[in-house]
Amino acid sequence: GAVVSQHPSRVICKSGTSVKIECRSLDFQATTMFWYRQFPKQSLMLMATSNEGSKATYEQGVEKDKFLINHASLTLSTLTVTSAHPEDSSFYICSARDEGPAYGYTFGSGTRLTVV
Amino acid sequence: AQSVAQPEDQVNVAEGNPLTVKCTYSVSGNPYLFWYVQYPNRGLQFLLKYITGDNLVKGSYGFEAEFNKSQTSFHLKKPSALVSDSALYFCAVRDFRGTDKLIFGTGTRLQVFP
């Protein structure tokens, strides 16, 4: 089945630094990928929709300059958390939409970001 | 408005007993419905989906769900629960407006007791 690889699985960074998270669709091409943030014991909050070759579409309230999204190819989207602060600590999950015959949304394994 | 509701925060069931995790939806048009499971500190794993066809959908790990258009429901079921089924379950519906994102329910924690 469809596989999405997300790296790193865990990262600890210092306040003020930037962190990049990668999301790759391994066996299908994804024109569209999604980035979510999940707080403890809560549902997923969509941050932005990543579109290959064009600008991402951000949800209301999400800072575009803080959460930079790049979708440079049909298999790779990246989320960069810039000038990270402790309140950015969270679990980030990506998802890629497979628009082929096996239509569906496949999720990465998530990235636990801790900002110290 | 497009929405998904999971009315139960937690479902408790004894191992070997049948389980049901409830989901209702509100969308315009024909829904694309999905169930996912999440284990601690992991991403979401796909269980099953309904797009068209038979109302009873069979998925991974022995799970199934029944699409009921009149009741706008898509409850997840399993005939015999396992302790290893204990996890967080999410129902989702495709939002046809805009970016075709998934709209998630709030999640239901399933606890299976030995």
Coordinates of N, CA and C in Angstrom, one line a residue:
Chain A
G1 N 0.8 -1.2 0.0 CA 0.0 0.0 0.0 C 0.8 1.2 0.0
A2 N 0.2 2.4 0.0 CA 0.9 3.7 -0.1 C 1.6 3.9 1.2
V3 N 2.8 4.4 1.1 CA 3.7 4.7 2.2 C 4.1 6.1 2.2
V4 N 4.1 6.8 3.3 CA 4.6 8.1 3.5 C 5.7 8.1 4.6
S5 N 6.8 8.6 4.3 CA 7.9 8.6 5.2 C 8.1 10.0 5.7
Q6 N 8.2 10.1 7.0 CA 8.4 11.5 7.7 C 9.6 11.4 8.6
H7 N 10.4 12.4 8.4 CA 11.7 12.5 9.2 C 12.0 13.9 9.6
P8 N 12.5 14.1 10.8 CA 12.9 13.1 11.8 C 11.7 12.7 12.6
S9 N 11.8 11.6 13.3 CA 10.7 11.2 14.2 C 10.7 12.0 15.5
R10 N 11.9 12.4 15.9 CA 12.0 13.3 17.1 C 13.1 14.3 16.9
V11 N 12.9 15.5 17.4 CA 13.9 16.5 17.3 C 13.8 17.4 18.5
I12 N 15.0 17.7 19.0 CA 15.0 18.7 20.1 C 15.9 19.9 19.6
C13 N 15.4 21.1 19.7 CA 16.2 22.2 19.3 C 16.1 23.4 20.3
K14 N 17.0 24.3 20.1 CA 17.1 25.4 21.0 C 16.2 26.5 20.5
S15 N 15.6 27.3 21.4 CA 14.8 28.4 21.1 C 15.6 29.3 20.1
G16 N 14.9 29.8 19.1 CA 15.5 30.7 18.1 C 16.0 30.0 16.9
T17 N 16.2 28.7 17.0 CA 16.7 28.0 15.8 C 15.6 27.5 14.9
S18 N 15.9 27.0 13.8 CA 14.9 26.5 12.8 C 15.0 25.0 12.7
V19 N 13.9 24.4 12.4 CA 13.9 22.9 12.3 C 13.1 22.6 11.0
K20 N 13.7 21.7 10.2 CA 13.0 21.2 9.0 C 12.5 19.8 9.1
I21 N 11.3 19.6 8.7 CA 10.7 18.3 8.8 C 10.3 17.9 7.3
E22 N 10.7 16.6 7.0 CA 10.5 16.2 5.6 C 9.4 15.2 5.6
C23 N 8.6 15.2 4.5 CA 7.5 14.3 4.2 C 7.6 13.8 2.8
R24 N 7.8 12.5 2.7 CA 8.0 11.9 1.3 C 7.0 10.8 1.1
S25 N 6.4 10.9 -0.1 CA 5.5 9.7 -0.6 C 6.5 8.8 -1.3
L26 N 6.5 7.5 -0.9 CA 7.5 6.6 -1.4 C 7.1 5.9 -2.6
D27 N 5.8 5.6 -2.8 CA 5.4 4.8 -3.9 C 4.3 5.4 -4.7
F28 N 4.1 6.6 -4.5 CA 3.1 7.3 -5.3 C 3.4 8.8 -5.4
Q29 N 2.9 9.4 -6.4 CA 3.1 10.9 -6.5 C 1.9 11.6 -5.9
A30 N 2.3 12.7 -5.2 CA 1.3 13.4 -4.4 C 1.4 14.9 -4.8
T31 N 0.4 15.3 -5.5 CA 0.3 16.7 -5.9 C 0.0 17.5 -4.7
T32 N -0.7 16.9 -3.7 CA -1.1 17.6 -2.5 C -0.7 16.9 -1.3
M33 N -0.1 17.6 -0.4 CA 0.2 17.1 0.9 C -0.4 18.0 2.0
F34 N -0.6 17.5 3.2 CA -1.1 18.3 4.3 C -0.2 18.2 5.5
W35 N -0.2 19.3 6.2 CA 0.6 19.3 7.5 C -0.4 19.6 8.6
Y36 N -0.3 18.7 9.7 CA -1.1 18.8 10.8 C -0.3 19.0 12.1
R37 N -0.9 19.6 13.1 CA -0.3 19.7 14.4 C -1.3 19.0 15.4
Q38 N -0.7 18.3 16.3 CA -1.6 17.6 17.2 C -1.1 17.9 18.6
F39 N -2.0 18.4 19.4 CA -1.8 18.6 20.9 C -2.2 17.4 21.7
P40 N -1.6 17.2 22.8 CA -1.8 16.0 23.6 C -3.3 15.8 23.8
K41 N -3.7 14.6 23.6 CA -5.1 14.1 23.7 C -6.1 14.9 22.9
Q42 N -5.7 15.4 21.8 CA -6.6 16.2 21.0 C -6.5 15.6 19.5
S43 N -7.5 16.1 18.8 CA -7.5 15.7 17.4 C -6.5 16.5 16.6
L44 N -6.4 16.2 15.3 CA -5.4 16.8 14.4 C -5.9 18.2 14.0
M45 N -5.0 19.2 14.0 CA -5.4 20.5 13.5 C -4.6 20.7 12.2
L46 N -5.4 21.0 11.2 CA -4.7 21.2 9.9 C -4.0 22.6 9.9
M47 N -2.8 22.6 9.6 CA -2.0 23.8 9.5 C -2.1 24.4 8.1
A48 N -1.8 23.5 7.1 CA -1.7 24.1 5.8 C -1.8 22.9 4.8
T49 N -2.1 23.3 3.6 CA -2.2 22.4 2.4 C -1.0 22.7 1.5
S50 N -0.2 21.7 1.2 CA 1.0 21.9 0.4 C 0.7 21.5 -1.0
N51 N 0.9 22.4 -1.9 CA 0.6 22.1 -3.3 C 1.9 22.1 -4.1
E52 N 2.2 21.0 -4.9 CA 3.4 20.9 -5.6 C 3.5 22.0 -6.7
G53 N 4.6 22.7 -6.6 CA 4.9 23.8 -7.6 C 4.2 25.1 -7.3
S54 N 3.5 25.2 -6.2 CA 2.8 26.5 -5.9 C 2.9 26.7 -4.4
K55 N 2.3 27.9 -4.1 CA 2.4 28.2 -2.7 C 1.4 27.4 -1.8
A56 N 1.8 27.2 -0.6 CA 0.9 26.5 0.3 C -0.3 27.3 0.7
T57 N -1.4 26.6 1.0 CA -2.6 27.3 1.5 C -2.7 27.1 3.0
Y58 N -2.6 28.2 3.8 CA -2.5 28.1 5.2 C -3.9 28.2 5.8
E59 N -4.2 27.5 6.9 CA -5.4 27.7 7.6 C -5.4 29.0 8.4
Q60 N -6.6 29.4 8.7 CA -6.7 30.7 9.5 C -6.0 30.6 10.8
G61 N -5.2 31.6 11.1 CA -4.5 31.6 12.4 C -3.1 31.0 12.4
V62 N -2.7 30.4 11.3 CA -1.4 29.8 11.2 C -0.4 30.8 10.5
E63 N 0.7 31.0 11.2 CA 1.6 32.0 10.7 C 2.5 31.5 9.6
K64 N 2.3 32.1 8.4 CA 3.0 31.7 7.2 C 4.5 31.8 7.3
D65 N 4.9 32.9 8.0 CA 6.3 33.2 8.0 C 7.0 32.3 9.1
K66 N 6.3 31.7 9.9 CA 6.8 30.9 11.0 C 6.9 29.4 10.5
F67 N 5.9 29.0 9.8 CA 5.8 27.6 9.4 C 5.9 27.6 7.8
L68 N 7.1 27.5 7.4 CA 7.4 27.6 5.9 C 7.2 26.2 5.3
I69 N 6.4 26.2 4.3 CA 6.2 24.9 3.6 C 6.7 25.0 2.1
N70 N 7.4 24.0 1.7 CA 7.9 23.9 0.4 C 7.5 22.5 -0.2
H71 N 7.0 22.5 -1.4 CA 6.5 21.3 -2.0 C 7.2 21.3 -3.4
A72 N 8.5 21.0 -3.4 CA 9.2 21.2 -4.7 C 9.1 20.0 -5.7
S73 N 8.6 18.9 -5.2 CA 8.5 17.8 -6.2 C 7.2 17.0 -5.8
L74 N 6.8 16.1 -6.7 CA 5.6 15.3 -6.4 C 5.7 14.3 -5.3
T75 N 6.9 14.2 -4.7 CA 7.1 13.2 -3.7 C 7.7 13.8 -2.4
L76 N 7.9 15.1 -2.3 CA 8.5 15.7 -1.2 C 7.9 17.0 -0.8
S77 N 7.5 17.1 0.4 CA 7.1 18.4 1.0 C 7.9 18.6 2.3
T78 N 8.2 19.8 2.6 CA 9.0 20.1 3.8 C 8.3 21.2 4.6
L79 N 8.3 21.0 5.9 CA 7.8 22.0 6.9 C 9.0 22.5 7.7
T80 N 9.2 23.8 7.6 CA 10.3 24.4 8.4 C 9.7 25.3 9.5
V81 N 10.0 25.0 10.7 CA 9.6 25.8 11.8 C 10.7 26.8 12.1
T82 N 10.4 28.1 11.8 CA 11.5 29.1 11.9 C 11.4 29.7 13.3
S83 N 12.6 30.1 13.8 CA 12.7 30.8 15.1 C 11.8 30.1 16.1
A84 N 12.1 28.9 16.3 CA 11.2 28.1 17.2 C 11.2 28.6 18.6
H85 N 10.1 28.5 19.2 CA 9.9 28.8 20.6 C 9.3 27.6 21.3
P86 N 9.4 27.6 22.7 CA 8.8 26.4 23.4 C 7.4 26.1 23.1
E87 N 6.6 27.2 22.8 CA 5.2 26.9 22.5 C 5.0 26.2 21.1
D88 N 6.0 26.1 20.3 CA 5.9 25.4 19.1 C 6.1 23.9 19.3
S89 N 6.5 23.5 20.5 CA 6.7 22.1 20.8 C 5.4 21.4 20.6
S90 N 5.4 20.3 19.8 CA 4.2 19.7 19.5 C 4.5 18.4 18.7
F91 N 3.4 17.7 18.3 CA 3.5 16.6 17.4 C 3.0 17.0 16.0
Y92 N 3.9 16.9 15.0 CA 3.5 17.4 13.7 C 3.4 16.1 12.8
I93 N 2.3 16.1 12.0 CA 2.1 14.9 11.1 C 1.8 15.4 9.7
C94 N 2.4 14.7 8.8 CA 2.1 15.1 7.4 C 1.2 14.0 6.8
S95 N 0.5 14.3 5.7 CA -0.3 13.4 5.0 C -0.2 13.7 3.5
A96 N -0.2 12.7 2.7 CA -0.2 12.8 1.2 C -1.4 12.2 0.6
R97 N -2.0 12.9 -0.3 CA -3.2 12.4 -1.0 C -2.8 11.6 -2.2
D98 N -3.3 10.4 -2.3 CA -3.1 9.5 -3.5 C -4.3 9.7 -4.4
E99 N -4.1 10.3 -5.5 CA -5.3 10.5 -6.4 C -5.4 9.4 -7.5
G100 N -4.7 8.3 -7.3 CA -4.7 7.2 -8.2 C -5.9 6.3 -7.9
P101 N -5.9 5.1 -8.5 CA -7.1 4.2 -8.3 C -7.3 3.9 -6.8
A102 N -6.3 3.8 -6.1 CA -6.4 3.5 -4.6 C -6.6 4.8 -3.9
Y103 N -7.6 5.6 -4.3 CA -7.7 7.0 -3.7 C -7.7 7.0 -2.2
G104 N -6.9 7.9 -1.6 CA -6.9 8.0 -0.2 C -5.8 8.9 0.3
Y105 N -5.8 9.0 1.7 CA -4.8 9.9 2.3 C -4.0 9.0 3.2
T106 N -2.7 9.1 3.0 CA -1.7 8.3 3.8 C -0.9 9.3 4.7
F107 N -0.7 8.8 5.9 CA -0.1 9.7 6.9 C 1.3 9.2 7.2
G108 N 2.2 10.2 7.5 CA 3.5 9.9 8.0 C 3.4 9.5 9.5
S109 N 4.6 9.1 10.0 CA 4.6 8.6 11.4 C 4.7 9.7 12.4
G110 N 4.8 10.9 12.0 CA 4.8 12.0 12.9 C 6.2 12.4 13.4
T111 N 6.3 13.7 13.8 CA 7.6 14.2 14.3 C 7.3 14.9 15.6
R112 N 7.9 14.5 16.7 CA 7.8 15.1 18.0 C 8.9 16.2 18.1
L113 N 8.4 17.4 18.1 CA 9.3 18.6 18.2 C 9.3 19.1 19.6
T114 N 10.5 19.2 20.2 CA 10.6 19.8 21.5 C 11.6 21.0 21.4
V115 N 11.1 22.1 21.8 CA 12.0 23.3 21.8 C 12.4 23.7 23.2
V116 N 13.6 23.8 23.4 CA 14.1 24.1 24.8 C 14.8 25.4 24.9
Chain B
A1 N -22.5 23.1 6.8 CA -21.1 23.0 7.0 C -20.7 21.6 7.0
Q2 N -19.5 21.3 6.5 CA -19.0 19.9 6.6 C -18.5 19.6 8.0
S3 N -18.9 18.5 8.5 CA -18.4 18.2 9.8 C -18.5 16.7 10.1
V4 N -17.8 16.3 11.1 CA -17.8 14.9 11.6 C -17.9 14.9 13.1
A5 N -18.7 14.0 13.6 CA -18.9 13.9 15.0 C -18.6 12.5 15.5
Q6 N -17.8 12.5 16.6 CA -17.6 11.2 17.3 C -18.1 11.5 18.7
P7 N -19.3 11.0 19.0 CA -19.9 11.4 20.3 C -19.3 10.8 21.5
E8 N -18.5 9.8 21.4 CA -17.9 9.2 22.6 C -16.4 9.5 22.7
D9 N -16.0 10.1 23.8 CA -14.6 10.3 24.0 C -13.8 9.0 24.2
Q10 N -14.5 8.1 24.9 CA -13.9 6.8 25.2 C -14.9 5.7 25.1
V11 N -14.4 4.6 24.7 CA -15.2 3.3 24.6 C -14.4 2.3 25.3
N12 N -15.1 1.6 26.3 CA -14.4 0.5 27.0 C -15.1 -0.8 26.6
V13 N -14.4 -1.8 26.4 CA -14.9 -3.1 26.0 C -14.0 -4.2 26.5
A14 N -14.6 -5.3 26.8 CA -13.8 -6.5 27.3 C -13.3 -7.2 26.1
E15 N -12.1 -7.8 26.2 CA -11.5 -8.6 25.1 C -12.5 -9.7 24.7
G16 N -12.6 -9.9 23.4 CA -13.5 -10.9 22.9 C -14.9 -10.5 22.6
N17 N -15.3 -9.3 23.2 CA -16.6 -8.8 22.9 C -16.6 -7.9 21.7
P18 N -17.8 -7.7 21.1 CA -17.8 -6.9 19.9 C -17.6 -5.4 20.3
L19 N -17.1 -4.6 19.4 CA -16.9 -3.2 19.7 C -17.5 -2.4 18.6
T20 N -18.0 -1.2 19.0 CA -18.5 -0.2 18.0 C -18.0 1.2 18.4
V21 N -17.4 1.9 17.5 CA -17.0 3.3 17.7 C -17.9 4.1 16.7
K22 N -18.6 5.1 17.3 CA -19.6 5.8 16.5 C -19.0 7.0 15.7
C23 N -19.6 7.2 14.6 CA -19.3 8.4 13.8 C -20.5 8.9 13.0
T24 N -20.8 10.1 13.0 CA -21.8 10.7 12.2 C -21.2 11.9 11.4
Y25 N -21.8 12.2 10.3 CA -21.2 13.2 9.4 C -22.2 14.1 8.9
S26 N -21.8 15.2 8.4 CA -22.6 16.2 7.7 C -21.9 16.8 6.6
V27 N -22.3 16.4 5.4 CA -21.6 17.0 4.2 C -22.7 17.2 3.1
S28 N -22.3 18.0 2.2 CA -23.2 18.2 1.0 C -22.7 17.3 -0.1
G29 N -23.5 16.6 -0.7 CA -23.1 15.7 -1.7 C -22.8 14.3 -1.1
N30 N -22.2 13.5 -2.0 CA -21.9 12.1 -1.6 C -20.6 12.1 -0.8
P31 N -20.6 11.5 0.4 CA -19.4 11.6 1.3 C -18.3 10.6 0.9
Y32 N -17.1 11.0 1.1 CA -15.9 10.1 1.1 C -15.6 10.0 2.6
L33 N -15.7 8.8 3.2 CA -15.5 8.6 4.6 C -14.3 7.7 4.9
F34 N -13.6 8.0 6.0 CA -12.4 7.2 6.4 C -12.4 7.0 7.9
W35 N -11.7 5.9 8.2 CA -11.4 5.6 9.6 C -9.9 5.4 9.7
Y36 N -9.3 6.0 10.7 CA -7.9 5.8 11.0 C -7.7 5.5 12.5
V37 N -6.6 4.8 12.7 CA -6.2 4.5 14.1 C -4.8 5.1 14.4
Q38 N -4.7 5.6 15.6 CA -3.4 6.2 16.1 C -3.0 5.5 17.4
Y39 N -1.8 5.0 17.3 CA -1.1 4.5 18.5 C -0.2 5.6 19.1
P40 N 0.1 5.6 20.4 CA 0.9 6.7 21.0 C 2.1 7.1 20.3
N41 N 2.2 8.4 20.1 CA 3.4 8.9 19.4 C 3.6 8.4 18.0
R42 N 2.6 8.1 17.3 CA 2.7 7.6 16.0 C 1.7 8.4 15.1
G43 N 1.9 8.3 13.8 CA 1.0 8.9 12.8 C -0.3 8.0 12.8
L44 N -1.1 8.4 11.8 CA -2.4 7.7 11.7 C -2.3 6.6 10.7
Q45 N -2.9 5.4 11.1 CA -2.9 4.3 10.2 C -4.3 4.1 9.6
F46 N -4.3 3.9 8.3 CA -5.6 3.8 7.6 C -6.2 2.4 7.9
L47 N -7.5 2.5 8.2 CA -8.3 1.2 8.5 C -9.2 0.9 7.3
L48 N -10.0 1.8 6.9 CA -10.9 1.6 5.8 C -11.5 2.9 5.3
K49 N -12.2 2.7 4.2 CA -12.8 3.9 3.6 C -14.1 3.5 2.9
Y50 N -15.0 4.5 2.8 CA -16.2 4.3 1.9 C -16.2 5.5 0.9
I51 N -16.2 5.1 -0.4 CA -16.3 6.1 -1.4 C -17.6 5.8 -2.2
T52 N -17.7 4.6 -2.6 CA -18.9 4.2 -3.3 C -19.0 2.7 -3.2
G53 N -20.2 2.1 -3.6 CA -20.3 0.7 -3.6 C -21.1 0.2 -2.4
D54 N -20.7 -1.0 -1.9 CA -21.4 -1.7 -0.8 C -21.3 -0.8 0.4
N55 N -22.4 -0.8 1.1 CA -22.5 0.0 2.4 C -21.6 -0.6 3.5
L56 N -21.4 -1.9 3.4 CA -20.6 -2.5 4.4 C -19.1 -2.6 3.9
V57 N -18.2 -1.9 4.6 CA -16.9 -1.9 4.1 C -16.0 -2.7 5.1
K58 N -15.2 -3.5 4.5 CA -14.3 -4.3 5.4 C -12.9 -3.7 5.2
G59 N -12.2 -3.7 6.4 CA -10.9 -3.0 6.3 C -9.8 -3.9 7.0
S60 N -8.8 -3.2 7.5 CA -7.6 -3.8 8.1 C -7.9 -4.3 9.5
Y61 N -7.2 -5.4 9.9 CA -7.2 -5.9 11.3 C -8.6 -6.3 11.7
G62 N -9.4 -6.8 10.8 CA -10.7 -7.3 11.1 C -11.8 -6.2 11.4
F63 N -11.5 -5.0 11.2 CA -12.5 -3.9 11.3 C -13.4 -3.8 10.1
E64 N -14.6 -3.3 10.4 CA -15.5 -3.0 9.3 C -16.3 -1.8 9.7
A65 N -17.0 -1.2 8.7 CA -17.8 -0.1 9.0 C -19.0 -0.1 8.0
E66 N -20.1 0.4 8.5 CA -21.3 0.4 7.7 C -21.7 1.8 7.4
F67 N -21.8 2.1 6.1 CA -22.3 3.4 5.7 C -23.8 3.5 5.7
N68 N -24.4 4.4 6.4 CA -25.8 4.5 6.5 C -26.2 5.9 6.1
K69 N -26.7 6.0 4.9 CA -27.0 7.4 4.4 C -28.1 8.0 5.1
S70 N -29.1 7.3 5.4 CA -30.3 7.9 6.1 C -30.0 8.4 7.5
Q71 N -29.1 7.7 8.1 CA -28.7 8.2 9.5 C -27.4 9.0 9.5
T72 N -26.9 9.2 8.3 CA -25.6 9.9 8.1 C -24.6 9.4 9.1
S73 N -24.4 8.1 9.2 CA -23.5 7.5 10.1 C -22.5 6.6 9.4
F74 N -21.4 6.3 10.1 CA -20.3 5.4 9.5 C -19.6 4.8 10.7
H75 N -20.3 4.0 11.4 CA -19.8 3.4 12.7 C -18.8 2.3 12.4
L76 N -17.7 2.3 13.2 CA -16.7 1.3 13.1 C -17.0 0.2 14.0
K77 N -16.8 -1.1 13.5 CA -17.1 -2.2 14.3 C -16.1 -3.3 14.1
K78 N -16.1 -4.2 15.1 CA -15.2 -5.4 15.1 C -15.9 -6.4 15.9
P79 N -16.0 -7.6 15.4 CA -16.8 -8.7 16.1 C -16.2 -9.1 17.4
S80 N -14.9 -9.1 17.5 CA -14.2 -9.6 18.7 C -13.0 -8.7 19.0
A81 N -13.1 -7.9 20.0 CA -12.0 -7.0 20.3 C -10.8 -7.7 20.9
L82 N -9.6 -7.1 20.6 CA -8.3 -7.5 21.2 C -7.7 -6.4 22.0
V83 N -7.0 -6.8 23.0 CA -6.3 -5.8 23.8 C -5.5 -4.9 23.0
S84 N -4.9 -5.4 21.9 CA -4.0 -4.6 21.0 C -4.8 -3.6 20.2
D85 N -6.1 -3.7 20.2 CA -6.9 -2.7 19.5 C -7.0 -1.4 20.3
S86 N -6.6 -1.4 21.5 CA -6.6 -0.2 22.4 C -5.8 0.9 21.7
A87 N -6.4 2.0 21.4 CA -5.8 3.1 20.6 C -6.8 4.2 20.5
L88 N -6.4 5.2 19.7 CA -7.2 6.4 19.4 C -7.7 6.2 18.0
Y89 N -9.0 6.4 17.8 CA -9.6 6.2 16.5 C -10.2 7.5 16.0
F90 N -10.0 7.8 14.7 CA -10.5 9.0 14.1 C -11.3 8.6 12.9
C91 N -12.5 9.3 12.9 CA -13.3 9.3 11.7 C -13.1 10.5 10.9
A92 N -13.1 10.5 9.6 CA -12.8 11.7 8.8 C -13.7 11.6 7.5
V93 N -14.0 12.8 7.0 CA -14.7 13.0 5.8 C -14.0 13.9 4.9
R94 N -14.0 13.6 3.6 CA -13.3 14.5 2.7 C -14.2 15.8 2.5
D95 N -13.5 16.9 2.5 CA -14.2 18.2 2.3 C -13.9 18.6 0.8
F96 N -15.0 18.5 0.0 CA -14.9 18.7 -1.4 C -14.6 20.2 -1.7
R97 N -14.8 21.0 -0.8 CA -14.6 22.5 -1.1 C -13.1 22.8 -1.0
G98 N -12.6 23.6 -1.9 CA -11.2 24.0 -1.8 C -10.2 23.0 -2.0
T99 N -9.4 22.6 -1.0 CA -8.3 21.8 -1.2 C -8.5 20.3 -1.0
D100 N -9.8 19.9 -0.8 CA -10.1 18.5 -0.6 C -9.4 17.9 0.6
K101 N -9.3 18.7 1.6 CA -8.7 18.2 2.9 C -9.7 17.2 3.6
L102 N -9.1 16.6 4.6 CA -9.9 15.7 5.4 C -10.4 16.5 6.6
I103 N -11.6 16.3 7.0 CA -12.2 16.9 8.2 C -12.3 15.8 9.2
F104 N -11.7 15.9 10.4 CA -11.6 14.9 11.4 C -12.6 15.1 12.5
G105 N -13.0 14.0 13.0 CA -13.7 14.0 14.3 C -12.7 14.2 15.4
T106 N -13.3 14.3 16.6 CA -12.4 14.6 17.8 C -11.7 13.4 18.3
G107 N -12.0 12.2 17.8 CA -11.3 11.0 18.2 C -12.0 10.3 19.3
T108 N -11.9 9.0 19.3 CA -12.5 8.2 20.4 C -11.4 7.2 20.8
R109 N -11.2 7.2 22.1 CA -10.2 6.3 22.7 C -10.8 5.0 23.0
L110 N -10.3 4.0 22.4 CA -10.8 2.6 22.7 C -9.9 1.9 23.7
Q111 N -10.5 1.4 24.7 CA -9.8 0.7 25.7 C -10.4 -0.7 25.8
V112 N -9.5 -1.7 25.5 CA -10.0 -3.1 25.6 C -9.3 -3.7 26.8
F113 N -10.2 -4.2 27.7 CA -9.7 -4.8 28.9 C -9.6 -6.3 28.8
P114 N -8.5 -6.9 29.3 CA -8.3 -8.3 29.3 C -9.4 -9.1 30.0

